[in-house]
Amino acid sequence: LNTSSASNDSILVTWPPVEHAILYKLIMIREGSSTRLVLNTTDTTVKFDNLESGTSYCIKGMAWDAEGRIGDDLTVCQITQNIWVEEPTAGNCSVMWENVPLVDYYVAFIKRDDGTEKSCNTTKTTCQFFCMCGYTYLTSVFPYNQAGTSLFAHVLNYTTSENVIYLANIGSIQKNTSEYCI
């Protein structure tokens, strides 16, 4: 199952046709609720509308063949919401995000405006990266589980300060130069 969201109140679910399947069943459960929305379809695309923005939804898909046998079911994880960057000290940045239910691991992508890219595979909700003064970083996080990942993710734009101060400490043996963004 693949998911995308063109608006804050909808989720588009797509999947490749399953061999010998004549019917698909999708079940959507809202986080914190026991109510299930069940939809039977012969299509390989379903759009869920009028959803509550910022709420997590679990979507499970199943396929049946002509003899009524069910295939393996897969549950897709939602798009990662609420991504932010923290920079506790100059050059030491972390992209962070809220936990997503039903996730096995995350892949965070960090792209600097000069084209430099970094990715980070993690089971945690944070990924550290070196951030230089005066650059813009585009970050996105994709959650993964057995069903795969969503095809789209929110992108966060983070810009470090352009002003740099160099402090030099002269010792008897070595010279240390540190860079600080202000």
mmCIF file of C-alpha atoms in Angstrom:
data_model
loop_
_atom_site.group_PDB
_atom_site.id
_atom_site.type_symbol
_atom_site.label_atom_id
_atom_site.label_comp_id
_atom_site.label_asym_id
_atom_site.label_seq_id
_atom_site.Cartn_x
_atom_site.Cartn_y
_atom_site.Cartn_z
ATOM 1 C CA LEU A 1 0.000 0.000 0.000
ATOM 2 C CA ASN A 2 1.207 3.473 -0.864
ATOM 3 C CA THR A 3 -0.256 6.626 0.614
ATOM 4 C CA SER A 4 -0.125 10.284 -0.288
ATOM 5 C CA SER A 5 -1.978 13.353 0.861
ATOM 6 C CA ALA A 6 -2.787 16.267 -1.430
ATOM 7 C CA SER A 7 -4.591 18.112 1.370
ATOM 8 C CA ASN A 8 -4.701 18.113 5.179
ATOM 9 C CA ASP A 9 -8.032 16.267 5.268
ATOM 10 C CA SER A 10 -7.540 13.428 2.789
ATOM 11 C CA ILE A 11 -5.408 10.340 2.180
ATOM 12 C CA LEU A 12 -5.024 8.670 -1.209
ATOM 13 C CA VAL A 13 -4.206 4.949 -0.994
ATOM 14 C CA THR A 14 -2.886 3.110 -4.052
ATOM 15 C CA TRP A 15 -1.448 -0.355 -4.612
ATOM 16 C CA PRO A 16 -0.369 -2.530 -7.509
ATOM 17 C CA PRO A 17 -2.913 -5.145 -8.607
ATOM 18 C CA VAL A 18 -2.596 -8.419 -6.710
ATOM 19 C CA GLU A 19 -2.431 -11.492 -8.932
ATOM 20 C CA HIS A 20 -5.758 -13.437 -8.947
ATOM 21 C CA ALA A 21 -7.445 -10.864 -6.661
ATOM 22 C CA ILE A 22 -11.065 -10.023 -7.463
ATOM 23 C CA LEU A 23 -11.832 -7.934 -4.373
ATOM 24 C CA TYR A 24 -9.890 -5.643 -2.048
ATOM 25 C CA LYS A 25 -10.900 -4.647 1.460
ATOM 26 C CA LEU A 26 -9.502 -1.547 3.161
ATOM 27 C CA ILE A 27 -9.941 -0.877 6.859
ATOM 28 C CA MET A 28 -9.142 2.554 8.295
ATOM 29 C CA ILE A 29 -8.914 3.170 12.043
ATOM 30 C CA ARG A 30 -8.463 6.613 13.579
ATOM 31 C CA GLU A 31 -5.835 6.786 16.342
ATOM 32 C CA GLY A 32 -7.488 6.603 19.753
ATOM 33 C CA SER A 33 -10.727 5.213 18.331
ATOM 34 C CA SER A 34 -12.165 1.720 18.039
ATOM 35 C CA THR A 35 -14.385 2.725 15.101
ATOM 36 C CA ARG A 36 -13.411 1.117 11.804
ATOM 37 C CA LEU A 37 -14.266 2.361 8.343
ATOM 38 C CA VAL A 38 -14.476 -0.687 6.044
ATOM 39 C CA LEU A 39 -14.485 -0.305 2.277
ATOM 40 C CA ASN A 40 -14.736 -3.081 -0.323
ATOM 41 C CA THR A 41 -13.555 -2.247 -3.842
ATOM 42 C CA THR A 42 -12.320 -3.755 -7.089
ATOM 43 C CA ASP A 43 -10.200 -0.641 -7.799
ATOM 44 C CA THR A 44 -6.552 -0.232 -6.832
ATOM 45 C CA THR A 45 -6.993 3.379 -5.714
ATOM 46 C CA VAL A 46 -9.105 4.726 -2.846
ATOM 47 C CA LYS A 47 -9.348 8.261 -1.494
ATOM 48 C CA PHE A 48 -10.450 8.866 2.087
ATOM 49 C CA ASP A 49 -11.875 12.400 2.472
ATOM 50 C CA ASN A 50 -13.053 14.627 5.328
ATOM 51 C CA LEU A 51 -10.371 13.415 7.745
ATOM 52 C CA GLU A 52 -9.218 15.329 10.805
ATOM 53 C CA SER A 53 -5.963 17.197 10.136
ATOM 54 C CA GLY A 54 -3.059 16.209 12.397
ATOM 55 C CA THR A 55 -4.672 12.887 13.375
ATOM 56 C CA SER A 56 -3.018 9.507 12.787
ATOM 57 C CA TYR A 57 -4.897 6.886 10.783
ATOM 58 C CA CYS A 58 -4.038 3.215 10.384
ATOM 59 C CA ILE A 59 -4.974 1.721 7.013
ATOM 60 C CA LYS A 60 -4.981 -2.021 6.437
ATOM 61 C CA GLY A 61 -5.502 -3.671 3.057
ATOM 62 C CA MET A 62 -6.485 -7.233 2.143
ATOM 63 C CA ALA A 63 -7.121 -9.035 -1.150
ATOM 64 C CA TRP A 64 -9.430 -11.966 -1.960
ATOM 65 C CA ASP A 65 -9.304 -14.369 -4.874
ATOM 66 C CA ALA A 66 -12.299 -15.915 -6.732
ATOM 67 C CA GLU A 67 -12.411 -18.865 -4.307
ATOM 68 C CA GLY A 68 -12.758 -16.575 -1.286
ATOM 69 C CA ARG A 69 -9.199 -17.044 -0.022
ATOM 70 C CA ILE A 70 -7.602 -14.043 1.629
ATOM 71 C CA GLY A 71 -4.036 -13.058 0.876
ATOM 72 C CA ASP A 72 -1.510 -11.636 3.326
ATOM 73 C CA ASP A 73 -2.649 -8.360 4.840
ATOM 74 C CA LEU A 74 -0.440 -5.302 5.086
ATOM 75 C CA THR A 75 -0.825 -2.185 7.196
ATOM 76 C CA VAL A 76 0.646 1.038 5.864
ATOM 77 C CA CYS A 77 2.089 3.690 8.147
ATOM 78 C CA GLN A 78 1.072 7.307 7.808
ATOM 79 C CA ILE A 79 3.094 10.262 6.554
ATOM 80 C CA THR A 80 5.385 11.710 9.213
ATOM 81 C CA GLN A 81 3.949 14.920 10.658
ATOM 82 C CA ASN A 82 5.535 17.626 12.821
ATOM 83 C CA ILE A 83 9.162 17.678 11.680
ATOM 84 C CA TRP A 84 11.570 20.214 13.207
ATOM 85 C CA VAL A 85 15.294 20.936 13.440
ATOM 86 C CA GLU A 86 17.166 21.758 16.632
ATOM 87 C CA GLU A 87 20.646 23.270 16.748
ATOM 88 C CA PRO A 88 21.829 23.157 20.401
ATOM 89 C CA THR A 89 25.344 24.247 19.391
ATOM 90 C CA ALA A 90 26.702 25.679 16.158
ATOM 91 C CA GLY A 91 27.262 22.954 13.583
ATOM 92 C CA ASN A 92 25.417 20.314 15.612
ATOM 93 C CA CYS A 93 21.898 19.934 14.172
ATOM 94 C CA SER A 94 19.248 17.264 14.667
ATOM 95 C CA VAL A 95 16.152 16.693 12.573
ATOM 96 C CA MET A 96 13.394 15.451 14.888
ATOM 97 C CA TRP A 97 9.831 14.223 14.434
ATOM 98 C CA GLU A 98 6.894 12.776 16.319
ATOM 99 C CA ASN A 99 6.599 9.003 16.599
ATOM 100 C CA VAL A 100 4.398 7.353 13.952
ATOM 101 C CA PRO A 101 2.391 4.223 14.917
ATOM 102 C CA LEU A 102 3.188 0.876 13.239
ATOM 103 C CA VAL A 103 6.669 1.918 12.069
ATOM 104 C CA ASP A 104 9.632 -0.447 11.826
ATOM 105 C CA TYR A 105 12.173 2.290 11.003
ATOM 106 C CA TYR A 106 12.535 5.772 9.514
ATOM 107 C CA VAL A 107 14.728 7.213 6.758
ATOM 108 C CA ALA A 108 15.512 10.911 7.126
ATOM 109 C CA PHE A 109 16.845 12.865 4.143
ATOM 110 C CA ILE A 110 18.798 16.094 4.613
ATOM 111 C CA LYS A 111 19.728 18.160 1.553
ATOM 112 C CA ARG A 112 21.824 21.327 1.774
ATOM 113 C CA ASP A 113 21.200 24.145 -0.707
ATOM 114 C CA ASP A 114 24.572 23.522 -2.404
ATOM 115 C CA GLY A 115 23.414 19.999 -3.355
ATOM 116 C CA THR A 116 25.123 18.046 -0.559
ATOM 117 C CA GLU A 117 22.874 15.214 0.664
ATOM 118 C CA LYS A 118 22.792 12.929 3.685
ATOM 119 C CA SER A 119 20.401 10.189 4.739
ATOM 120 C CA CYS A 120 19.925 8.495 8.064
ATOM 121 C CA ASN A 121 18.234 5.149 8.823
ATOM 122 C CA THR A 122 17.003 4.925 12.399
ATOM 123 C CA THR A 123 14.408 3.376 14.688
ATOM 124 C CA LYS A 124 14.457 6.545 16.814
ATOM 125 C CA THR A 125 12.732 9.887 16.166
ATOM 126 C CA THR A 126 15.884 11.932 15.685
ATOM 127 C CA CYS A 127 18.830 12.089 13.317
ATOM 128 C CA GLN A 128 21.939 14.209 13.880
ATOM 129 C CA PHE A 129 23.793 16.007 11.095
ATOM 130 C CA PHE A 130 26.564 18.576 10.721
ATOM 131 C CA CYS A 131 25.125 21.949 9.704
ATOM 132 C CA MET A 132 27.334 24.789 8.490
ATOM 133 C CA CYS A 133 26.609 28.492 8.943
ATOM 134 C CA GLY A 134 24.790 30.262 6.136
ATOM 135 C CA TYR A 135 23.137 27.262 4.490
ATOM 136 C CA THR A 136 19.553 26.160 4.002
ATOM 137 C CA TYR A 137 18.693 22.521 4.726
ATOM 138 C CA LEU A 138 15.643 20.685 3.359
ATOM 139 C CA THR A 139 14.665 17.748 5.560
ATOM 140 C CA SER A 140 12.047 15.035 5.139
ATOM 141 C CA VAL A 141 11.314 11.806 6.975
ATOM 142 C CA PHE A 142 9.795 8.634 5.529
ATOM 143 C CA PRO A 143 8.390 5.955 7.882
ATOM 144 C CA TYR A 144 8.763 2.311 6.782
ATOM 145 C CA ASN A 145 7.099 -0.943 7.787
ATOM 146 C CA GLN A 146 6.400 -4.314 6.124
ATOM 147 C CA ALA A 147 3.898 -2.649 3.790
ATOM 148 C CA GLY A 148 6.529 -0.203 2.543
ATOM 149 C CA THR A 149 6.508 3.571 2.826
ATOM 150 C CA SER A 150 4.406 6.510 1.812
ATOM 151 C CA LEU A 151 5.423 7.966 -1.533
ATOM 152 C CA PHE A 152 5.360 11.528 -0.181
ATOM 153 C CA ALA A 153 6.591 13.318 2.932
ATOM 154 C CA HIS A 154 6.426 16.815 4.358
ATOM 155 C CA VAL A 155 9.557 18.889 3.693
ATOM 156 C CA LEU A 156 10.962 21.230 6.336
ATOM 157 C CA ASN A 157 13.134 24.197 5.330
ATOM 158 C CA TYR A 158 15.762 25.167 7.967
ATOM 159 C CA THR A 159 18.312 27.963 7.498
ATOM 160 C CA THR A 160 21.329 28.479 9.751
ATOM 161 C CA SER A 161 22.660 31.946 10.574
ATOM 162 C CA GLU A 162 24.984 33.603 8.050
ATOM 163 C CA ASN A 163 27.103 35.418 10.620
ATOM 164 C CA VAL A 164 30.253 33.587 11.692
ATOM 165 C CA ILE A 165 32.641 34.368 14.552
ATOM 166 C CA TYR A 166 36.057 32.722 14.679
ATOM 167 C CA LEU A 167 37.665 32.316 18.097
ATOM 168 C CA ALA A 168 41.326 31.344 18.212
ATOM 169 C CA ASN A 169 42.916 29.947 21.357
ATOM 170 C CA ILE A 170 46.689 30.025 21.241
ATOM 171 C CA GLY A 171 48.284 27.397 23.439
ATOM 172 C CA SER A 172 51.915 26.518 23.937
ATOM 173 C CA ILE A 173 51.713 23.607 21.473
ATOM 174 C CA GLN A 174 48.588 23.920 19.321
ATOM 175 C CA LYS A 175 46.155 26.463 17.906
ATOM 176 C CA ASN A 176 42.419 25.706 18.033
ATOM 177 C CA THR A 177 39.972 27.620 15.843
ATOM 178 C CA SER A 178 36.252 27.269 16.456
ATOM 179 C CA GLU A 179 33.357 28.476 14.277
ATOM 180 C CA TYR A 180 30.164 29.844 15.861
ATOM 181 C CA CYS A 181 26.996 30.909 14.060
ATOM 182 C CA ILE A 182 25.224 33.931 15.531
#
